[in-house]
CSV table of C-alpha atoms in Angstrom, one decimal:
chain,number,residue,atom,x,y,z
A,1,MET,CA,1.6,71.1,-7.0
A,2,VAL,CA,2.9,72.3,-10.3
A,3,LEU,CA,4.7,75.5,-11.2
A,4,VAL,CA,3.1,77.7,-13.9
A,5,LYS,CA,4.6,81.1,-14.5
A,6,ALA,CA,4.0,84.2,-16.7
A,7,PHE,CA,6.6,85.1,-19.3
A,8,LYS,CA,7.6,87.8,-21.8
A,9,GLY,CA,6.1,86.3,-24.9
A,10,ILE,CA,7.5,86.7,-28.4
A,11,ARG,CA,4.4,87.0,-30.5
A,12,PRO,CA,3.1,88.6,-33.7
A,13,LYS,CA,2.2,92.2,-34.0
A,14,PRO,CA,-1.7,91.9,-34.3
A,15,ALA,CA,-1.8,93.0,-37.9
A,16,TYR,CA,0.4,90.0,-38.9
A,17,ALA,CA,-0.9,87.3,-36.6
A,18,ALA,CA,-3.1,85.5,-39.3
A,19,LYS,CA,-0.3,85.7,-41.8
A,20,ILE,CA,2.4,84.3,-39.5
A,21,ALA,CA,0.5,81.5,-37.7
A,22,GLU,CA,1.0,78.0,-39.3
A,23,LEU,CA,0.2,74.4,-38.6
A,24,PRO,CA,2.8,72.6,-36.4
A,25,TYR,CA,6.0,71.7,-38.0
A,26,ASP,CA,5.4,67.9,-37.6
A,27,VAL,CA,2.0,67.7,-39.4
A,28,VAL,CA,3.4,68.9,-42.8
A,29,ASN,CA,6.5,67.8,-44.8
A,30,SER,CA,9.0,70.2,-46.2
A,31,GLN,CA,7.4,70.3,-49.6
A,32,GLU,CA,4.0,71.0,-48.2
A,33,ALA,CA,5.4,73.8,-46.0
A,34,LYS,CA,7.1,75.3,-49.0
A,35,GLU,CA,3.9,75.4,-50.9
A,36,LEU,CA,1.9,76.8,-48.0
A,37,ALA,CA,4.5,79.6,-47.4
A,38,GLN,CA,4.8,80.5,-51.1
A,39,ASN,CA,4.4,84.3,-51.6
A,40,ASN,CA,4.0,84.7,-47.8
A,41,PRO,CA,7.2,86.2,-46.3
A,42,TYR,CA,5.4,86.3,-42.9
A,43,SER,CA,4.8,82.5,-42.7
A,44,TYR,CA,6.2,80.9,-39.6
A,45,PHE,CA,7.3,78.0,-41.7
A,46,HIS,CA,10.3,80.3,-42.5
A,47,ILE,CA,11.3,79.8,-38.9
A,48,ASP,CA,9.8,76.4,-38.0
A,49,LYS,CA,10.9,74.6,-41.2
A,50,ALA,CA,13.6,76.9,-42.5
A,51,GLU,CA,14.8,74.4,-45.1
A,52,ILE,CA,12.1,75.9,-47.3
A,53,ASP,CA,14.4,78.9,-47.9
A,54,LEU,CA,17.4,76.8,-48.8
A,55,PRO,CA,18.3,74.7,-51.9
A,56,GLU,CA,16.3,71.4,-52.1
A,57,ASP,CA,19.5,69.3,-51.7
A,58,VAL,CA,20.1,70.7,-48.2
A,59,SER,CA,19.1,68.2,-45.5
A,60,PRO,CA,16.3,69.5,-43.2
A,61,TYR,CA,18.4,68.4,-40.3
A,62,SER,CA,21.6,70.2,-41.4
A,63,GLU,CA,23.2,72.9,-39.2
A,64,GLU,CA,22.5,75.3,-42.1
A,65,VAL,CA,18.8,75.0,-41.6
A,66,TYR,CA,18.9,75.7,-37.9
A,67,GLN,CA,21.1,78.8,-38.5
A,68,LYS,CA,18.7,79.9,-41.1
A,69,ALA,CA,15.8,79.6,-38.6
A,70,ALA,CA,17.7,81.8,-36.1
A,71,GLU,CA,18.4,84.3,-38.9
A,72,ASN,CA,14.7,84.4,-39.9
A,73,LEU,CA,13.5,84.8,-36.3
A,74,ALA,CA,16.0,87.7,-35.8
A,75,LEU,CA,14.7,89.3,-39.1
A,76,ASN,CA,11.1,89.0,-38.0
A,77,LEU,CA,11.9,90.8,-34.8
A,78,GLU,CA,14.0,93.4,-36.6
A,79,LYS,CA,11.1,94.1,-39.0
A,80,GLY,CA,8.5,94.2,-36.2
A,81,TRP,CA,6.5,91.4,-37.5
A,82,LEU,CA,7.2,89.6,-34.1
A,83,ILE,CA,7.5,91.6,-31.0
A,84,LYS,CA,8.6,90.7,-27.4
A,85,ASP,CA,6.5,91.9,-24.5
A,86,ASN,CA,8.3,94.0,-21.8
A,87,HIS,CA,6.6,92.3,-18.9
A,88,PRO,CA,5.8,88.7,-17.9
A,89,ASN,CA,2.2,87.9,-19.0
A,90,PHE,CA,-0.2,85.0,-19.4
A,91,TYR,CA,-2.2,84.6,-22.6
A,92,LEU,CA,-5.4,82.8,-23.4
A,93,TYR,CA,-5.8,80.8,-26.6
A,94,GLN,CA,-9.2,79.7,-27.7
A,95,LEU,CA,-9.8,77.5,-30.7
A,96,THR,CA,-13.3,76.8,-32.0
A,97,MET,CA,-14.0,74.1,-34.5
A,98,ASN,CA,-17.4,72.8,-35.6
A,99,GLY,CA,-19.1,74.8,-32.8
A,100,ARG,CA,-16.9,73.4,-30.0
A,101,SER,CA,-14.4,75.6,-28.2
A,102,GLN,CA,-11.4,74.9,-26.0
A,103,THR,CA,-9.4,77.6,-24.1
A,104,GLY,CA,-5.9,77.1,-22.9
A,105,LEU,CA,-3.7,79.2,-20.6
A,106,VAL,CA,-0.4,80.0,-22.4
A,107,ALA,CA,2.3,79.9,-19.8
A,108,CYS,CA,5.7,78.5,-18.9
A,109,THR,CA,6.1,75.2,-17.1
A,110,SER,CA,9.0,73.8,-15.2
A,111,ILE,CA,11.6,71.3,-16.4
A,112,ASP,CA,12.0,70.2,-12.8
A,113,ASP,CA,8.2,69.3,-12.7
A,114,TYR,CA,8.8,67.3,-15.8
A,115,ILE,CA,11.7,65.5,-14.4
A,116,ALA,CA,9.8,64.8,-11.1
A,117,GLY,CA,6.9,63.3,-13.0
A,118,LYS,CA,4.4,66.1,-12.2
A,119,ILE,CA,4.1,66.7,-16.0
A,120,LYS,CA,3.0,63.2,-17.1
A,121,LYS,CA,3.5,61.5,-20.4
A,122,HIS,CA,1.9,58.7,-22.2
A,123,GLU,CA,4.2,58.1,-25.2
A,124,PHE,CA,7.8,57.1,-25.8
A,125,THR,CA,9.9,59.5,-27.8
A,126,ARG,CA,12.6,58.7,-30.4
A,127,TYR,CA,16.0,60.4,-29.9
A,128,GLU,CA,16.5,61.1,-33.6
A,129,LYS,CA,13.3,63.2,-33.6
A,130,GLU,CA,14.3,65.0,-30.4
A,131,ILE,CA,17.6,66.0,-31.9
A,132,ASP,CA,15.9,68.1,-34.5
A,133,ARG,CA,14.0,70.2,-32.0
A,134,ILE,CA,17.0,70.4,-29.7
A,135,ASN,CA,19.1,71.9,-32.5
A,136,HIS,CA,16.3,74.2,-33.4
A,137,MET,CA,15.8,75.5,-29.9
A,138,LYS,CA,19.5,76.0,-29.3
A,139,ALA,CA,20.0,77.8,-32.6
A,140,CYS,CA,17.0,80.2,-31.9
A,141,ASP,CA,17.6,80.3,-28.1
A,142,ALA,CA,13.9,79.9,-27.7
A,143,ASN,CA,11.1,77.5,-27.3
A,144,THR,CA,9.7,77.9,-30.8
A,145,SER,CA,6.6,75.8,-30.5
A,146,PRO,CA,4.3,75.2,-27.5
A,147,ILE,CA,3.6,72.0,-25.7
A,148,PHE,CA,-0.1,70.9,-25.6
A,149,LEU,CA,-0.8,70.1,-21.9
A,150,THR,CA,-4.0,69.3,-20.1
A,151,TYR,CA,-5.2,69.1,-16.6
A,152,ARG,CA,-8.4,68.1,-14.6
A,153,LYS,CA,-10.6,71.2,-14.5
A,154,GLU,CA,-10.4,73.4,-11.4
A,155,ALA,CA,-13.4,75.6,-10.8
A,156,GLU,CA,-11.7,78.9,-9.8
A,157,ILE,CA,-9.2,78.7,-12.7
A,158,GLN,CA,-12.0,78.4,-15.1
A,159,THR,CA,-14.0,81.2,-13.5
A,160,ILE,CA,-11.0,83.5,-13.9
A,161,ILE,CA,-10.4,82.5,-17.5
A,162,GLU,CA,-14.1,82.9,-18.5
A,163,GLU,CA,-14.3,86.2,-16.8
A,164,TRP,CA,-11.2,87.5,-18.5
A,165,LYS,CA,-12.5,86.6,-21.9
A,166,LYS,CA,-15.8,88.1,-21.2
A,167,ASN,CA,-14.4,91.5,-20.0
A,168,HIS,CA,-11.4,92.0,-22.3
A,169,ALA,CA,-10.8,92.5,-26.0
A,170,THR,CA,-9.0,89.9,-28.0
A,171,LEU,CA,-5.5,90.4,-29.0
A,172,TYR,CA,-5.9,88.2,-32.2
A,173,ASP,CA,-9.1,87.0,-33.8
A,174,PHE,CA,-8.9,85.1,-37.1
A,175,GLU,CA,-9.8,81.9,-39.0
A,176,SER,CA,-7.3,79.5,-40.4
A,177,TYR,CA,-6.9,75.9,-41.5
A,178,HIS,CA,-10.0,73.7,-41.4
A,179,ASP,CA,-12.2,76.7,-40.7
A,180,VAL,CA,-10.9,76.9,-37.1
A,181,HIS,CA,-11.5,80.2,-35.3
A,182,HIS,CA,-8.5,81.4,-33.3
A,183,CYS,CA,-8.8,84.0,-30.5
A,184,VAL,CA,-6.0,85.2,-28.1
A,185,TRP,CA,-6.3,87.4,-25.1
A,186,LEU,CA,-3.5,89.1,-23.2
A,187,ILE,CA,-3.6,88.7,-19.3
A,188,ASP,CA,-1.4,91.6,-18.3
A,189,ASP,CA,-2.8,92.1,-14.7
A,190,GLU,CA,-0.2,91.1,-12.1
A,191,ARG,CA,-2.8,90.2,-9.5
A,192,THR,CA,-4.5,87.9,-11.9
A,193,THR,CA,-1.3,86.2,-13.1
A,194,GLN,CA,-0.3,85.7,-9.5
A,195,ARG,CA,-3.6,84.2,-8.5
A,196,LEU,CA,-3.6,81.8,-11.5
A,197,SER,CA,0.0,80.7,-10.6
A,198,GLN,CA,-1.2,80.1,-6.9
A,199,LEU,CA,-4.2,78.0,-8.1
A,200,PHE,CA,-2.0,75.8,-10.3
A,201,GLU,CA,0.1,75.1,-7.2
A,202,GLU,CA,-3.0,73.1,-6.1
A,203,VAL,CA,-3.2,71.1,-9.3
A,204,ASP,CA,-1.8,67.6,-8.7
A,205,ALA,CA,-0.4,67.1,-12.2
A,206,LEU,CA,-0.3,68.2,-15.8
A,207,TYR,CA,-0.5,65.8,-18.7
A,208,ILE,CA,1.1,66.0,-22.2
A,209,ALA,CA,-1.7,65.7,-24.7
A,210,ASP,CA,0.5,66.4,-27.8
A,211,GLY,CA,4.2,67.3,-28.0
A,212,HIS,CA,6.1,64.6,-26.3
A,213,HIS,CA,9.2,65.2,-28.5
A,214,ARG,CA,9.1,68.9,-28.0
A,215,SER,CA,8.8,68.6,-24.2
A,216,GLU,CA,11.6,66.1,-24.0
A,217,SER,CA,13.8,68.3,-26.2
A,218,ALA,CA,13.0,71.4,-24.2
A,219,VAL,CA,13.9,69.7,-21.0
A,220,LYS,CA,17.2,68.4,-22.4
A,221,VAL,CA,18.1,71.9,-23.7
A,222,GLY,CA,17.5,73.4,-20.2
A,223,LEU,CA,19.5,70.7,-18.5
A,224,GLU,CA,22.4,71.1,-20.9
A,225,LYS,CA,22.5,74.8,-20.3
A,226,ARG,CA,22.5,74.1,-16.6
A,227,ALA,CA,25.4,71.7,-16.9
A,228,ASN,CA,27.6,74.0,-19.0
A,229,GLY,CA,26.8,77.1,-16.9
A,230,THR,CA,25.0,79.0,-19.7
A,231,ASP,CA,21.5,78.7,-18.1
A,232,SER,CA,19.2,81.5,-17.2
A,233,PRO,CA,15.9,81.7,-15.1
A,234,GLU,CA,14.0,81.3,-18.3
A,235,SER,CA,15.8,78.2,-19.5
A,236,ASP,CA,14.5,76.3,-16.5
A,237,PHE,CA,11.0,76.6,-18.1
A,238,PHE,CA,9.4,75.7,-21.4
A,239,LEU,CA,6.5,77.1,-23.4
A,240,SER,CA,3.1,75.3,-22.8
A,241,ILE,CA,-0.6,75.8,-23.4
A,242,LEU,CA,-2.7,74.2,-20.7
A,243,PHE,CA,-6.3,73.1,-21.5
A,244,PRO,CA,-8.9,71.6,-19.1
A,245,ALA,CA,-9.3,67.9,-20.1
A,246,GLU,CA,-13.0,68.3,-20.2
A,247,GLU,CA,-12.9,70.7,-23.2
A,248,LEU,CA,-10.7,68.5,-25.3
A,249,GLU,CA,-11.6,66.0,-28.1
A,250,ILE,CA,-9.6,63.2,-29.3
A,251,LEU,CA,-10.2,61.9,-32.9
A,252,GLU,CA,-9.6,58.5,-34.2
A,253,TYR,CA,-6.1,57.6,-35.4
A,254,ASN,CA,-6.7,55.2,-38.3
A,255,ARG,CA,-4.4,52.5,-39.8
A,256,ILE,CA,-3.6,51.5,-43.3
A,257,LEU,CA,-1.6,48.4,-44.3
A,258,ASN,CA,0.1,46.9,-47.3
A,259,VAL,CA,0.4,43.2,-46.5
A,260,SER,CA,0.0,39.7,-47.8
A,261,LEU,CA,-3.3,38.3,-46.6
A,262,PRO,CA,-3.4,34.6,-45.6
A,263,GLU,CA,-6.1,32.6,-47.3
A,264,ASP,CA,-7.9,32.1,-44.0
A,265,PHE,CA,-7.6,35.7,-43.0
A,266,MET,CA,-11.3,36.2,-42.1
A,267,THR,CA,-11.3,32.9,-40.2
A,268,ILE,CA,-8.3,34.0,-38.1
A,269,LEU,CA,-10.1,37.3,-37.4
A,270,LYS,CA,-13.1,35.5,-36.1
A,271,GLN,CA,-11.0,34.0,-33.3
A,272,HIS,CA,-10.7,37.4,-31.7
A,273,PHE,CA,-13.6,39.5,-33.1
A,274,ASN,CA,-17.2,39.2,-34.1
A,275,VAL,CA,-17.1,40.0,-37.7
A,276,GLU,CA,-19.9,41.2,-39.9
A,277,GLU,CA,-20.2,43.1,-43.2
A,278,THR,CA,-21.6,46.6,-42.8
A,279,THR,CA,-22.2,49.8,-44.6
A,280,GLU,CA,-20.8,51.8,-41.7
A,281,ASN,CA,-17.3,53.3,-42.4
A,282,LYS,CA,-16.9,54.7,-38.8
A,283,ALA,CA,-16.7,53.1,-35.4
A,284,ARG,CA,-19.7,54.3,-33.3
A,285,GLU,CA,-18.6,53.0,-29.9
A,286,PRO,CA,-15.7,51.5,-28.0
A,287,ARG,CA,-14.7,47.9,-28.9
A,288,GLN,CA,-15.7,48.5,-32.5
A,289,ILE,CA,-13.2,48.6,-35.3
A,290,GLN,CA,-14.2,49.1,-38.9
A,291,MET,CA,-12.1,47.3,-41.5
A,292,TYR,CA,-12.0,48.1,-45.3
A,293,LEU,CA,-11.0,45.3,-47.6
A,294,ASP,CA,-11.7,44.7,-51.3
A,295,GLN,CA,-14.1,47.6,-51.5
A,296,LYS,CA,-16.2,46.3,-48.5
A,297,TRP,CA,-16.5,47.5,-44.9
A,298,TYR,CA,-16.6,45.0,-42.1
A,299,GLN,CA,-17.4,45.7,-38.4
A,300,LEU,CA,-15.0,43.9,-36.0
A,301,THR,CA,-16.3,43.8,-32.5
A,302,ILE,CA,-14.2,42.8,-29.6
A,303,PRO,CA,-16.2,40.2,-27.5
A,304,THR,CA,-16.7,41.4,-23.9
A,305,GLU,CA,-15.3,38.2,-22.5
A,306,GLN,CA,-12.1,38.7,-24.5
A,307,ILE,CA,-11.3,42.2,-23.3
A,308,PRO,CA,-8.1,42.0,-21.3
A,309,ALA,CA,-8.1,43.2,-17.7
A,310,ASP,CA,-4.7,45.1,-18.1
A,311,LEU,CA,-5.1,48.8,-18.7
A,312,ILE,CA,-2.9,49.0,-21.8
A,313,ASP,CA,-3.9,45.7,-23.3
A,314,SER,CA,-7.6,46.6,-23.0
A,315,LEU,CA,-7.3,49.6,-25.3
A,316,ASP,CA,-8.7,49.0,-28.8
A,317,VAL,CA,-5.4,50.1,-30.5
A,318,SER,CA,-3.5,47.5,-28.3
A,319,TYR,CA,-6.0,44.7,-29.0
A,320,LEU,CA,-5.8,45.3,-32.7
A,321,GLN,CA,-2.0,45.6,-32.6
A,322,LYS,CA,-1.6,42.3,-30.8
A,323,HIS,CA,-4.1,40.1,-32.5
A,324,VAL,CA,-3.8,41.4,-36.0
A,325,PHE,CA,-0.6,43.4,-36.7
A,326,GLU,CA,1.6,41.1,-34.6
A,327,GLU,CA,0.0,37.7,-34.7
A,328,ILE,CA,-1.1,37.7,-38.4
A,329,PHE,CA,1.3,40.0,-40.1
A,330,ASP,CA,4.4,40.0,-37.8
A,331,ILE,CA,4.4,43.8,-37.6
A,332,MET,CA,6.1,44.2,-34.2
A,333,ASP,CA,7.2,47.8,-34.4
A,334,ILE,CA,4.4,50.0,-35.9
A,335,ARG,CA,6.6,53.1,-35.8
A,336,SER,CA,9.2,51.7,-38.2
A,337,ASP,CA,7.6,48.9,-40.2
A,338,LYS,CA,7.0,50.3,-43.7
A,339,ARG,CA,3.9,48.1,-44.2
A,340,ILE,CA,1.8,50.3,-42.0
A,341,ASP,CA,0.9,53.9,-42.0
A,342,PHE,CA,-1.5,56.2,-40.1
A,343,VAL,CA,-4.3,58.6,-41.0
A,344,GLY,CA,-5.6,61.2,-38.6
A,345,GLY,CA,-9.3,61.2,-38.1
A,346,ILE,CA,-9.6,64.8,-39.4
A,347,ARG,CA,-9.3,63.3,-42.9
A,348,GLY,CA,-12.3,60.9,-42.4
A,349,SER,CA,-12.8,57.3,-43.4
A,350,GLU,CA,-13.0,58.5,-47.1
A,351,GLU,CA,-9.3,58.9,-46.9
A,352,LEU,CA,-8.9,55.3,-46.0
A,353,VAL,CA,-11.0,54.2,-49.0
A,354,LYS,CA,-8.9,56.5,-51.2
A,355,HIS,CA,-5.6,54.9,-50.1
A,356,VAL,CA,-6.8,51.3,-50.4
A,357,ASP,CA,-8.7,51.7,-53.7
A,358,SER,CA,-5.5,53.4,-55.1
A,359,GLY,CA,-3.7,50.1,-54.8
A,360,ALA,CA,-0.9,51.6,-52.7
A,361,TRP,CA,-2.5,49.9,-49.6
A,362,ASN,CA,-4.8,46.9,-49.4
A,363,LEU,CA,-6.3,47.0,-45.9
A,364,ALA,CA,-7.5,49.8,-43.6
A,365,PHE,CA,-8.9,50.0,-40.0
A,366,ALA,CA,-11.0,52.8,-38.7
A,367,MET,CA,-10.7,53.1,-35.0
A,368,TYR,CA,-13.0,54.5,-32.2
A,369,PRO,CA,-11.2,57.4,-30.6
A,370,THR,CA,-9.2,56.9,-27.5
A,371,GLN,CA,-10.9,58.6,-24.6
A,372,MET,CA,-9.4,61.4,-22.5
A,373,SER,CA,-10.2,59.3,-19.4
A,374,ASP,CA,-8.0,56.5,-20.9
A,375,LEU,CA,-5.1,58.9,-21.5
A,376,LEU,CA,-5.2,60.3,-18.0
A,377,ALA,CA,-5.5,56.8,-16.4
A,378,VAL,CA,-2.5,55.5,-18.5
A,379,ALA,CA,-0.4,58.6,-17.5
A,380,ASP,CA,-1.4,58.3,-13.9
A,381,ALA,CA,-0.3,54.7,-13.8
A,382,GLY,CA,3.0,55.6,-15.3
A,383,GLU,CA,2.2,53.5,-18.4
A,384,ILE,CA,2.8,54.1,-22.1
A,385,MET,CA,0.1,53.9,-24.8
A,386,PRO,CA,0.9,52.3,-28.1
A,387,PRO,CA,2.2,54.6,-30.7
A,388,LYS,CA,-0.3,56.7,-32.7
A,389,SER,CA,-3.1,56.2,-30.2
A,390,THR,CA,-4.4,59.8,-30.1
A,391,TRP,CA,-5.2,62.5,-32.7
A,392,PHE,CA,-6.2,65.9,-31.2
A,393,GLU,CA,-8.1,68.5,-33.2
A,394,PRO,CA,-8.0,71.3,-33.6
A,395,LYS,CA,-4.2,71.7,-33.9
A,396,LEU,CA,-2.6,74.5,-32.0
A,397,LEU,CA,-1.0,76.9,-34.5
A,398,SER,CA,2.7,77.7,-34.2
A,399,GLY,CA,4.1,81.2,-34.4
A,400,LEU,CA,1.6,82.8,-32.1
A,401,PHE,CA,3.8,82.4,-29.0
A,402,LEU,CA,7.5,81.9,-28.5
A,403,HIS,CA,9.5,81.8,-25.3
A,404,ASP,CA,12.9,83.5,-25.2
A,405,LEU,CA,15.4,81.3,-23.2
A,406,GLU,CA,17.6,84.5,-22.7
A,407,THR,CA,20.9,82.6,-22.6
A,408,LYS,CA,22.8,84.2,-25.5
């Protein structure tokens, strides 16, 4: 069972929702955020990346930035751009992109479920990245961005959600980045919220789709407050949006490299792949990887007899990492090696061509997307995927929901 509870959401007044909502803090840099928020005092970047309101020589990780975030949050509440609901509610958040919709339940989930492994992860986190969100949450005394969770579909939960959307007006309804249509509904009926909570008690586990650093940070903030006696009933929970796995889509997470190629590079590749020149710039099925080199595309196919039996080793990203990045280029840590970078599938294979043809990079790999079944299987096995294995689209916007920890 998992504990899912309603909460008093901090959220935009409807007239300001489209102006406030922004991309997640970790998919744009400070300069991009500053440009996107230019001439928009409502932009959530003033809270989520508050360095944009300070001199450029101020580090985005300085105490001054976190205090500025707290000040901007308080100002938004004072001006009525953000409001806090008086009663605990659930919310529904639907995102529609290219004709495909996914609807998540906005709720609070338990730090104890996370600790007990009922909220399962598939990635490692880096402590230096956690510290940023820990400091941000502590300064704001709130979960300032939601965790993107998933679960295996449960029929009655879906029926309740679909009926609620059908029979109630939206709270927010607007389009934003990448022509994504965003709709939010308020579930303020106590019997409905109680029934949904009861139904989730029958769900075996939740899975982190995106937001490993935010979830780890939220749990550490809650545990710290427990330890020093400043906790509250709300600080035992963190803000999450729960989507049925069957509605989600993972896009490819592509790789670009700037490396010295051995003279026999293609010969070495053929030891582990079937290699042929192609006009295709996108992998069409599992075990295919498209490679761009010297203005040509090549299809690398993993031979069936060479697919490892191990769950992690059998992933396309793992196979490529072992037999190309490690064995040929000695790239052992793809999170820190400067010779490799990553391009989300939303940008398309054209972005890979652009990078390589610019001369800044000389080799690119277009992956076939990791499947949801792989993610769930890895998490169920207690294993960890290689870094940068999944890219979810559409992105959940920040600023539509905050969770007050109520400990100040």
